[in-house]
PDB file of C-alpha atoms in Angstrom:
ATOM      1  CA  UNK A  14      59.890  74.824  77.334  1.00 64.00           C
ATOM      2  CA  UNK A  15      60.649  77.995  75.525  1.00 85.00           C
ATOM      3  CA  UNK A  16      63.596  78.203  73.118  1.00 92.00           C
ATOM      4  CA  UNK A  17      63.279  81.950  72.467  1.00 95.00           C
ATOM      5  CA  UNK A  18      62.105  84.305  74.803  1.00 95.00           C
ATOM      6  CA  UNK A  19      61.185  87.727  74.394  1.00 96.00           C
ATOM      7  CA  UNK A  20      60.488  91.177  76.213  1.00 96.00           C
ATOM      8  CA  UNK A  21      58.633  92.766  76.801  1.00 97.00           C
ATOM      9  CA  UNK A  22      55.285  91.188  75.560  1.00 95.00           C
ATOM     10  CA  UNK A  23      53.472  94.155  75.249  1.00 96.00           C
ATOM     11  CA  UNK A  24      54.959  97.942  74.788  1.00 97.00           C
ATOM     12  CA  UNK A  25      53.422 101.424  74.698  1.00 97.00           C
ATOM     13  CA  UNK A  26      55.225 104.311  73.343  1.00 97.00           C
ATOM     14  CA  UNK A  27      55.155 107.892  72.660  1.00 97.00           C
ATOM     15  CA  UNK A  28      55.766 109.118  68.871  1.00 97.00           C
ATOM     16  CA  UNK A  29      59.754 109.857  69.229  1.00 97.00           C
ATOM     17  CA  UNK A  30      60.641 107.590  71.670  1.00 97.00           C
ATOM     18  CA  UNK A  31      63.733 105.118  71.516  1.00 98.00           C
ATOM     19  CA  UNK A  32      62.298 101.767  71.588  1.00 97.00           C
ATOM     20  CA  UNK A  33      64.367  98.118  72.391  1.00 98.00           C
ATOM     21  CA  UNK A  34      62.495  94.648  72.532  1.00 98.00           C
ATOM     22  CA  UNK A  35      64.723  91.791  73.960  1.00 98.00           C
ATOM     23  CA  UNK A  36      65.055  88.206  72.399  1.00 98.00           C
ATOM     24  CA  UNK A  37      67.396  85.401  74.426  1.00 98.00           C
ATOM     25  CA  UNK A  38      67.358  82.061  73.090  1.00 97.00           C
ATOM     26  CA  UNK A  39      68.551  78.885  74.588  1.00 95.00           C
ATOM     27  CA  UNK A  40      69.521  76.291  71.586  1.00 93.00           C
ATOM     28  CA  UNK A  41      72.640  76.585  69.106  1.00 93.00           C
ATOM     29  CA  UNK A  42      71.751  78.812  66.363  1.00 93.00           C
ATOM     30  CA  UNK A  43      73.014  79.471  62.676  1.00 89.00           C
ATOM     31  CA  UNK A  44      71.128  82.346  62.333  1.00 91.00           C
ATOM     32  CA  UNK A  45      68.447  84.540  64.140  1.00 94.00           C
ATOM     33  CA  UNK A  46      65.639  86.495  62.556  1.00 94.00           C
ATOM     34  CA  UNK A  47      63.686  89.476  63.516  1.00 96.00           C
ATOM     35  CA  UNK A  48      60.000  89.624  61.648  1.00 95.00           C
ATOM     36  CA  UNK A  49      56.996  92.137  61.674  1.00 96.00           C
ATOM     37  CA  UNK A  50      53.724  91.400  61.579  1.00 93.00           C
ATOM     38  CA  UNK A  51      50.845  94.230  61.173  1.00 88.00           C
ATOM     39  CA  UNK A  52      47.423  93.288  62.227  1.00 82.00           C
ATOM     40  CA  UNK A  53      45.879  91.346  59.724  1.00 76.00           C
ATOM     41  CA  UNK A  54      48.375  91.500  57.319  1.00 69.00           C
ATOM     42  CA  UNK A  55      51.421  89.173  56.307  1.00 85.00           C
ATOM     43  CA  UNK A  56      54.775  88.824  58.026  1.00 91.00           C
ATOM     44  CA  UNK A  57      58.206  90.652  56.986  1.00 91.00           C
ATOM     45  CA  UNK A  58      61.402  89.956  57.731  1.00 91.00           C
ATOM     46  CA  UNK A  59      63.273  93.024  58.870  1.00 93.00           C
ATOM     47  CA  UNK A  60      66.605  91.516  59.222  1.00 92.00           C
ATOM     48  CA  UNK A  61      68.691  88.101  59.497  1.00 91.00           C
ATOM     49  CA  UNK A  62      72.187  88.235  61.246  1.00 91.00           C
ATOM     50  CA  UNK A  63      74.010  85.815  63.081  1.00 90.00           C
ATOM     51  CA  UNK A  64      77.016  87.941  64.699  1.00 92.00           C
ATOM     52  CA  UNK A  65      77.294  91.652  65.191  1.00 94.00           C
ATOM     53  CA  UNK A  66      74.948  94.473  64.187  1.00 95.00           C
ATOM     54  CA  UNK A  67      72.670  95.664  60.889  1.00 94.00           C
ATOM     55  CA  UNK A  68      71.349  99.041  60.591  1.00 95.00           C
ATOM     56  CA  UNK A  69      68.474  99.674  58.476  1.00 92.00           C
ATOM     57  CA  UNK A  70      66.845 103.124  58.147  1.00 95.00           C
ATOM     58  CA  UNK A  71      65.469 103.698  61.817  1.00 96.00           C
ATOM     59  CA  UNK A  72      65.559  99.612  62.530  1.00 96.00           C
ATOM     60  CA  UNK A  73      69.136  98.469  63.811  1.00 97.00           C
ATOM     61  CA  UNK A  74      69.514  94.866  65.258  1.00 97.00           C
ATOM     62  CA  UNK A  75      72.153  93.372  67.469  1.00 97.00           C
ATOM     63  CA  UNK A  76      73.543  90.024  68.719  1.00 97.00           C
ATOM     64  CA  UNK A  77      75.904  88.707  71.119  1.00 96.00           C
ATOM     65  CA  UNK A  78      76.034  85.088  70.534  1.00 94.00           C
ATOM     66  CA  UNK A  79      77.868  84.183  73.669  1.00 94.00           C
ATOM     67  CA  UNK A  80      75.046  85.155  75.544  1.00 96.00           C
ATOM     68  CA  UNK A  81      72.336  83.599  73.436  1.00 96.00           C
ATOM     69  CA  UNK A  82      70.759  87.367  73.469  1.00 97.00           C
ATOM     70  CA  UNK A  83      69.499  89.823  70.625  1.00 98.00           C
ATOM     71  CA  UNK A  84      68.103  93.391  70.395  1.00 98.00           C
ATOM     72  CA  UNK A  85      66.089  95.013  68.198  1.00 98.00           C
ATOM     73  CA  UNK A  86      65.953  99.003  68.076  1.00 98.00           C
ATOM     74  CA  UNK A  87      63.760 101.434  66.969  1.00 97.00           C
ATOM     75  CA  UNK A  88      64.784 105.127  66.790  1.00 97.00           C
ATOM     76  CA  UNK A  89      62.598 108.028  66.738  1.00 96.00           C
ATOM     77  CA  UNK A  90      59.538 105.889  66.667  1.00 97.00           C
ATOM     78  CA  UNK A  91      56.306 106.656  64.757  1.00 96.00           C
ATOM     79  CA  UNK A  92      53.113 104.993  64.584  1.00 96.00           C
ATOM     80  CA  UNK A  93      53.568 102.885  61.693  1.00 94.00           C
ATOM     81  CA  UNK A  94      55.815 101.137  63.600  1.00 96.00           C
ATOM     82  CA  UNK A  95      53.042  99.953  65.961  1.00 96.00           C
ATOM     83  CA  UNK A  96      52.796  96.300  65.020  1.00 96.00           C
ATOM     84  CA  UNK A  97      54.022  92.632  66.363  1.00 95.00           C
ATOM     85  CA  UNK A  98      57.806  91.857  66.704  1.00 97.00           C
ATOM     86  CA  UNK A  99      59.231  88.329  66.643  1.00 96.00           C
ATOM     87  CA  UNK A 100      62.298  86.804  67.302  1.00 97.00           C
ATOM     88  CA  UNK A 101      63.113  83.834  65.161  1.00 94.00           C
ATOM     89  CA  UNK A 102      66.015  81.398  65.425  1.00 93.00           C
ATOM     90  CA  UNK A 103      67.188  78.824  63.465  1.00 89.00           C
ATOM     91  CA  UNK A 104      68.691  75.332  64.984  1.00 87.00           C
ATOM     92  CA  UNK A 105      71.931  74.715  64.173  1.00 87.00           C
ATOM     93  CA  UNK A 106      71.512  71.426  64.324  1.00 83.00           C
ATOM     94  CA  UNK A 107      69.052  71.094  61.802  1.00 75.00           C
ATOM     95  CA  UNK A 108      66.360  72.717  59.918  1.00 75.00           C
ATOM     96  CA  UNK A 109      63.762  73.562  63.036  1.00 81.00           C
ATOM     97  CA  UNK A 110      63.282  77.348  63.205  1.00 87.00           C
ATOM     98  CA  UNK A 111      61.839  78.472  66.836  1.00 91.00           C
ATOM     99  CA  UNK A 112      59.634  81.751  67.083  1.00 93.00           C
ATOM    100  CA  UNK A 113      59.647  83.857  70.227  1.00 94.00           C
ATOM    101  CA  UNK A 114      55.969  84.935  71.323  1.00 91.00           C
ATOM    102  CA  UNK A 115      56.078  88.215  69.766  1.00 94.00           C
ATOM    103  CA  UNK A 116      55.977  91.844  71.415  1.00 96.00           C
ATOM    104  CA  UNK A 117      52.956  93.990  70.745  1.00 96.00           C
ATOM    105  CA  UNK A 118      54.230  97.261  70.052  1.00 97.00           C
ATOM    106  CA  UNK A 119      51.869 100.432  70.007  1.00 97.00           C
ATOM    107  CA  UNK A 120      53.230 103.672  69.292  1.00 97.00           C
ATOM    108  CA  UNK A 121      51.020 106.855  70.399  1.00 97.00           C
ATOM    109  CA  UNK A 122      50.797 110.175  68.522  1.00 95.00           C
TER     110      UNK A 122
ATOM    111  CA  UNK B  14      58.255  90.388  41.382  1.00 56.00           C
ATOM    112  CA  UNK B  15      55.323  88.334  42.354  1.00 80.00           C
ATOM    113  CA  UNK B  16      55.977  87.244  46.242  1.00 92.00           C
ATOM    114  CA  UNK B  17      55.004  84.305  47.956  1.00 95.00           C
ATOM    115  CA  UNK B  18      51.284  83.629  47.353  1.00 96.00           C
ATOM    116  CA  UNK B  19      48.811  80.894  49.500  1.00 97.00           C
ATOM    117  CA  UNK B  20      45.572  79.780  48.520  1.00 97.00           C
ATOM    118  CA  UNK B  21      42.464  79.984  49.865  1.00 97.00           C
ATOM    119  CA  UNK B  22      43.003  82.907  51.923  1.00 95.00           C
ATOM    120  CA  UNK B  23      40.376  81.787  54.343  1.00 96.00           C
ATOM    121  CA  UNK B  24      38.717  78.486  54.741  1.00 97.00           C
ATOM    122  CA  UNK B  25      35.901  76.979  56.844  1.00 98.00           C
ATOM    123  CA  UNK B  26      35.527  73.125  57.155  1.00 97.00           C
ATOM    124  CA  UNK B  27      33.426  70.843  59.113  1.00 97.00           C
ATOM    125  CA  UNK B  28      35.126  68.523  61.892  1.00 97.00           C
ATOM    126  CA  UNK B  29      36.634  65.222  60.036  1.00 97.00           C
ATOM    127  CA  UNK B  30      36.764  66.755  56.955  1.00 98.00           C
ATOM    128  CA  UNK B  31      40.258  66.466  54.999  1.00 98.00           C
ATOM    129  CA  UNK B  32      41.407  69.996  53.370  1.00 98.00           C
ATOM    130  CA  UNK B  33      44.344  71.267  50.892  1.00 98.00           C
ATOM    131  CA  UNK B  34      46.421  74.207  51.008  1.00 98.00           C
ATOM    132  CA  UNK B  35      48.772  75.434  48.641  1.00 97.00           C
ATOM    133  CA  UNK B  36      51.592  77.237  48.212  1.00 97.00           C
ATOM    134  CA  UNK B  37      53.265  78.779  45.406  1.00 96.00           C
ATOM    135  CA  UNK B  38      56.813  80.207  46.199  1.00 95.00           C
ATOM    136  CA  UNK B  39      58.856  82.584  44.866  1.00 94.00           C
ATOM    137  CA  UNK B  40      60.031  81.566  41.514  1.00 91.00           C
ATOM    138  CA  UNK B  41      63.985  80.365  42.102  1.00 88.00           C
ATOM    139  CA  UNK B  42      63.919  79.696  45.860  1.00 90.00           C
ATOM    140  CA  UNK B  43      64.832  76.518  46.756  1.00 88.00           C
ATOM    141  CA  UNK B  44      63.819  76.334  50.399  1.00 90.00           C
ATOM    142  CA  UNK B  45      59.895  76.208  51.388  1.00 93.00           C
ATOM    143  CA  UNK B  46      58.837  76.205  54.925  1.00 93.00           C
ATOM    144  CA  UNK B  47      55.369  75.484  56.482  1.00 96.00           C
ATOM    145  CA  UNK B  48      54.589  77.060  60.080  1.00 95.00           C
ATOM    146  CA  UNK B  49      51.481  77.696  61.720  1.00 95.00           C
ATOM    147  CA  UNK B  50      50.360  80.337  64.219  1.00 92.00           C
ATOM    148  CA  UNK B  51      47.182  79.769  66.257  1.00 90.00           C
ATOM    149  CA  UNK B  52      45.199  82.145  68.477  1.00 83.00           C
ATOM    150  CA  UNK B  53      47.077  84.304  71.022  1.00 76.00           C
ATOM    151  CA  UNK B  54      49.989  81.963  70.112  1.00 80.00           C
ATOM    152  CA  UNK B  55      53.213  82.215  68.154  1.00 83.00           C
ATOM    153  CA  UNK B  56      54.460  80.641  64.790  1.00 90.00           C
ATOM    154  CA  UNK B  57      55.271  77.000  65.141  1.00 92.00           C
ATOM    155  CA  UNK B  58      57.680  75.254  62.652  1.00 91.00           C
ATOM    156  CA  UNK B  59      56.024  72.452  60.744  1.00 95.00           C
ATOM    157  CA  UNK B  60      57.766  71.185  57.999  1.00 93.00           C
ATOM    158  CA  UNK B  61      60.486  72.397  55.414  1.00 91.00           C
ATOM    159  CA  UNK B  62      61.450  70.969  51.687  1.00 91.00           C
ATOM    160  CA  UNK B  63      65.057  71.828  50.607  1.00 88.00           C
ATOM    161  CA  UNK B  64      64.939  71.169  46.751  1.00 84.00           C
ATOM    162  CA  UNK B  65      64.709  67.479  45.975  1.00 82.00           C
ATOM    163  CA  UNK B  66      66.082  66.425  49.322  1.00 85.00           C
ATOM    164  CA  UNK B  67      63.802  64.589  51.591  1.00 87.00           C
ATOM    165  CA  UNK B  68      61.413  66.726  54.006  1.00 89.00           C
ATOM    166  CA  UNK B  69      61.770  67.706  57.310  1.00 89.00           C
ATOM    167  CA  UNK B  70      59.067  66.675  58.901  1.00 90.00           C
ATOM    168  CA  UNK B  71      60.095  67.518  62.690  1.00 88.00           C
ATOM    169  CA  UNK B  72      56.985  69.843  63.485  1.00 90.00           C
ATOM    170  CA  UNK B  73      53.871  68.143  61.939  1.00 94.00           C
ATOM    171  CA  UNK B  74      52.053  67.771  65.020  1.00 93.00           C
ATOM    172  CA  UNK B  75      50.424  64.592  64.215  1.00 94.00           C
ATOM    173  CA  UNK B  76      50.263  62.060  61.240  1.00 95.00           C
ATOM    174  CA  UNK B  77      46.793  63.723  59.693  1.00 97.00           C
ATOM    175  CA  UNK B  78      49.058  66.439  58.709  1.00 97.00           C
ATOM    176  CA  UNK B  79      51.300  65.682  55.377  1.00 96.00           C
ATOM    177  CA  UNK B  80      52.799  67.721  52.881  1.00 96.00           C
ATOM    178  CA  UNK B  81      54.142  67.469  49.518  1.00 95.00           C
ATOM    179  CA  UNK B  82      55.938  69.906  46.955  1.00 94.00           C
ATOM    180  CA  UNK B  83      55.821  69.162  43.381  1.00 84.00           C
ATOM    181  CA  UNK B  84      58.349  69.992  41.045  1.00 80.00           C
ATOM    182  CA  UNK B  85      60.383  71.630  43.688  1.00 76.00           C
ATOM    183  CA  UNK B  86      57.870  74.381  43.396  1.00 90.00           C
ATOM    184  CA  UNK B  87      54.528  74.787  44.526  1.00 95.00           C
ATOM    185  CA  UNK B  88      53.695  72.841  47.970  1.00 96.00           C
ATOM    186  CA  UNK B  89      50.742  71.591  49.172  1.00 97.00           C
ATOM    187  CA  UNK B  90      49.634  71.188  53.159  1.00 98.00           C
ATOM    188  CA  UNK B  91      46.977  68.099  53.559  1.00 98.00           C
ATOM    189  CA  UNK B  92      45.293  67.916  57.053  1.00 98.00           C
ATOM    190  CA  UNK B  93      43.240  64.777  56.937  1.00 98.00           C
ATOM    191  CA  UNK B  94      40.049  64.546  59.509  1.00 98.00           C
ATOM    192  CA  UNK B  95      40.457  68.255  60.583  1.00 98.00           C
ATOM    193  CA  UNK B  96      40.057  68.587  64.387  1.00 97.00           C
ATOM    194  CA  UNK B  97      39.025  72.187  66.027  1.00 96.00           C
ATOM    195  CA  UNK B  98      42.204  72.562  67.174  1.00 95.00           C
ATOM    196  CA  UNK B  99      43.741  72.474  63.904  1.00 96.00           C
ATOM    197  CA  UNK B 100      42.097  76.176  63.484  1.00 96.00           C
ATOM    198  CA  UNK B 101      44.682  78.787  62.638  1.00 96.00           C
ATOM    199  CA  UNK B 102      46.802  80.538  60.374  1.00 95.00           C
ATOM    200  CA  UNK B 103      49.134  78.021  58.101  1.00 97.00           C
ATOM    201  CA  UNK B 104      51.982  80.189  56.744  1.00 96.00           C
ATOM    202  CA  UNK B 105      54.134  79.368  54.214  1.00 96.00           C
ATOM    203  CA  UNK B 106      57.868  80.950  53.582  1.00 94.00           C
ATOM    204  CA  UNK B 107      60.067  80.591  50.877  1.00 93.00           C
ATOM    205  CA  UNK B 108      64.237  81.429  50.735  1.00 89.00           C
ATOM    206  CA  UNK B 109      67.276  80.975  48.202  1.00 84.00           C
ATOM    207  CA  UNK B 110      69.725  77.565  49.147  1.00 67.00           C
ATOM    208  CA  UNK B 111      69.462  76.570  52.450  1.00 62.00           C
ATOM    209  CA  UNK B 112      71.106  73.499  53.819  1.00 57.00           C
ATOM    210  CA  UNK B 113      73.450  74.980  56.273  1.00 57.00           C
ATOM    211  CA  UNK B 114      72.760  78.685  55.689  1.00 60.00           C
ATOM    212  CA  UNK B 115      69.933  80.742  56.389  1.00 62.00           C
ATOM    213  CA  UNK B 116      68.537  83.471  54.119  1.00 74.00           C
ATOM    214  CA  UNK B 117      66.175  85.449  54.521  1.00 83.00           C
ATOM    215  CA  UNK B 118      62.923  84.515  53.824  1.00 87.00           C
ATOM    216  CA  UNK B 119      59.772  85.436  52.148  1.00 91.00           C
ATOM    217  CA  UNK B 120      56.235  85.254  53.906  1.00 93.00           C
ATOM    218  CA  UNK B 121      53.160  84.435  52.298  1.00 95.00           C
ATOM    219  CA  UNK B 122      49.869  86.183  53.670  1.00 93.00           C
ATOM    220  CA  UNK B 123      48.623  82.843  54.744  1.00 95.00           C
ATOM    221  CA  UNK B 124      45.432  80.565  55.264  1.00 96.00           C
ATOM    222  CA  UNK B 125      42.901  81.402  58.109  1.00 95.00           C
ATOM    223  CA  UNK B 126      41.639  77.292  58.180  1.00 97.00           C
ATOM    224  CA  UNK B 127      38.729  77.490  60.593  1.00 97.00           C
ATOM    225  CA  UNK B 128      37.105  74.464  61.876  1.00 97.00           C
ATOM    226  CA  UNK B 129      33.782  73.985  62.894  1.00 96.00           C
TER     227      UNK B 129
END
């Protein structure tokens, strides 16, 4: 059983392209995270929110709690972007945090 | 400042051999979490210390695994008789108060614990 799925697993996109990767979840949350993780290297967390929407530069993340869904955006994608996206959620019922498989994101000159 | 930092980065042990990781968090954050992510898999929540309150222990996956933070600072990660499948990445996290808020939190580059 999978508390947090994501889509798609795997994504190929042109330099420029609008890009949205899909997290639902099916547990009571407090608060769901969206990481990056570049090959080899350590994991960053791009943003926390629990209701709403965050913007950050060219990185904007939504949620709609009644339907246990999130979305993470990329606009005008470049390369650097290429790396692995995962959803995170923590329980609200405790302390467990569940991760979503990731989504393998390659963006193409 | 200095981030979250994890020592060894990478460490190869023998089947039914006991090994130590550590863990030193950012200085100030109260909240230390333990995941791991194997091969082709994705992170799995294994344990998480909220300053002197007792563990969470939910995720070990077995009683060989144990942890213990000292000082409510750095953490340690003891797998006792180290089984192949144990091989992966142990991550540690650290965030401001938790308890019934979430922060954001802080990644350390991890362990690669390979077992042989």
């Amino acid at each position: 059983k999978n508390e947090v799925e994501q889509s798609p697993q795997n994504l190929t996109a042109q330099e420029g392209e609008f890009i949205t990767i899909n997290c639902s979840y099916s547990v009571g949350i407090s608060a769901l995270h969206w990481l990056q993780q570049h090959p080899g290297g350590g994991i960053v967390s791009l943003f926390m929110l629990s209701s709403g929407k965050k913007k950050h530069g060219r990185l904007i993340a939504t949620i709609n709690i009644q339907e246990k869904h999130s979305s993470l955006h990329i606009t005008a994608s470049h390369p650097r972007d290429s790396a692995v996206y995962i959803c995170a959620v923590r329980s609200n019922t405790g302390n467990q945090f569940y991760f979503g498989t990731g989504t393998s994101l390659t963006v193409i000159p | 400042g200095a981030g979250v930092s994890q020592s060894p980065s990478n460490k190869v042990t023998e089947k039914g051999k006991d090994v130590e990781l550590r863990c030193d968090p950012i200085s100030g954050h109260t909240a230390l979490y333990w995941y791991r992510q194997s091969l082709g898999q994705g992170l799995e929540f294994l344990i998480y210390f909220q300053g002197n309150s007792a563990p969470d222990k939910s995720g070990l996956p077995s009683d060989r695994f144990s942890a213990e933070r000292t000082g409510g600072s750095v953490s340690t990660l003891t797998i006792q008789r180290t089984q192949q499948e144990d091989s992966a990445v142990y991550l540690c996290a650290s965030s401001l108060l938790s308890g019934t808020s979430s922060y954001e939190q802080y990644f350390g580059p991890g362990t690669r614990l390979t077992v042989t």
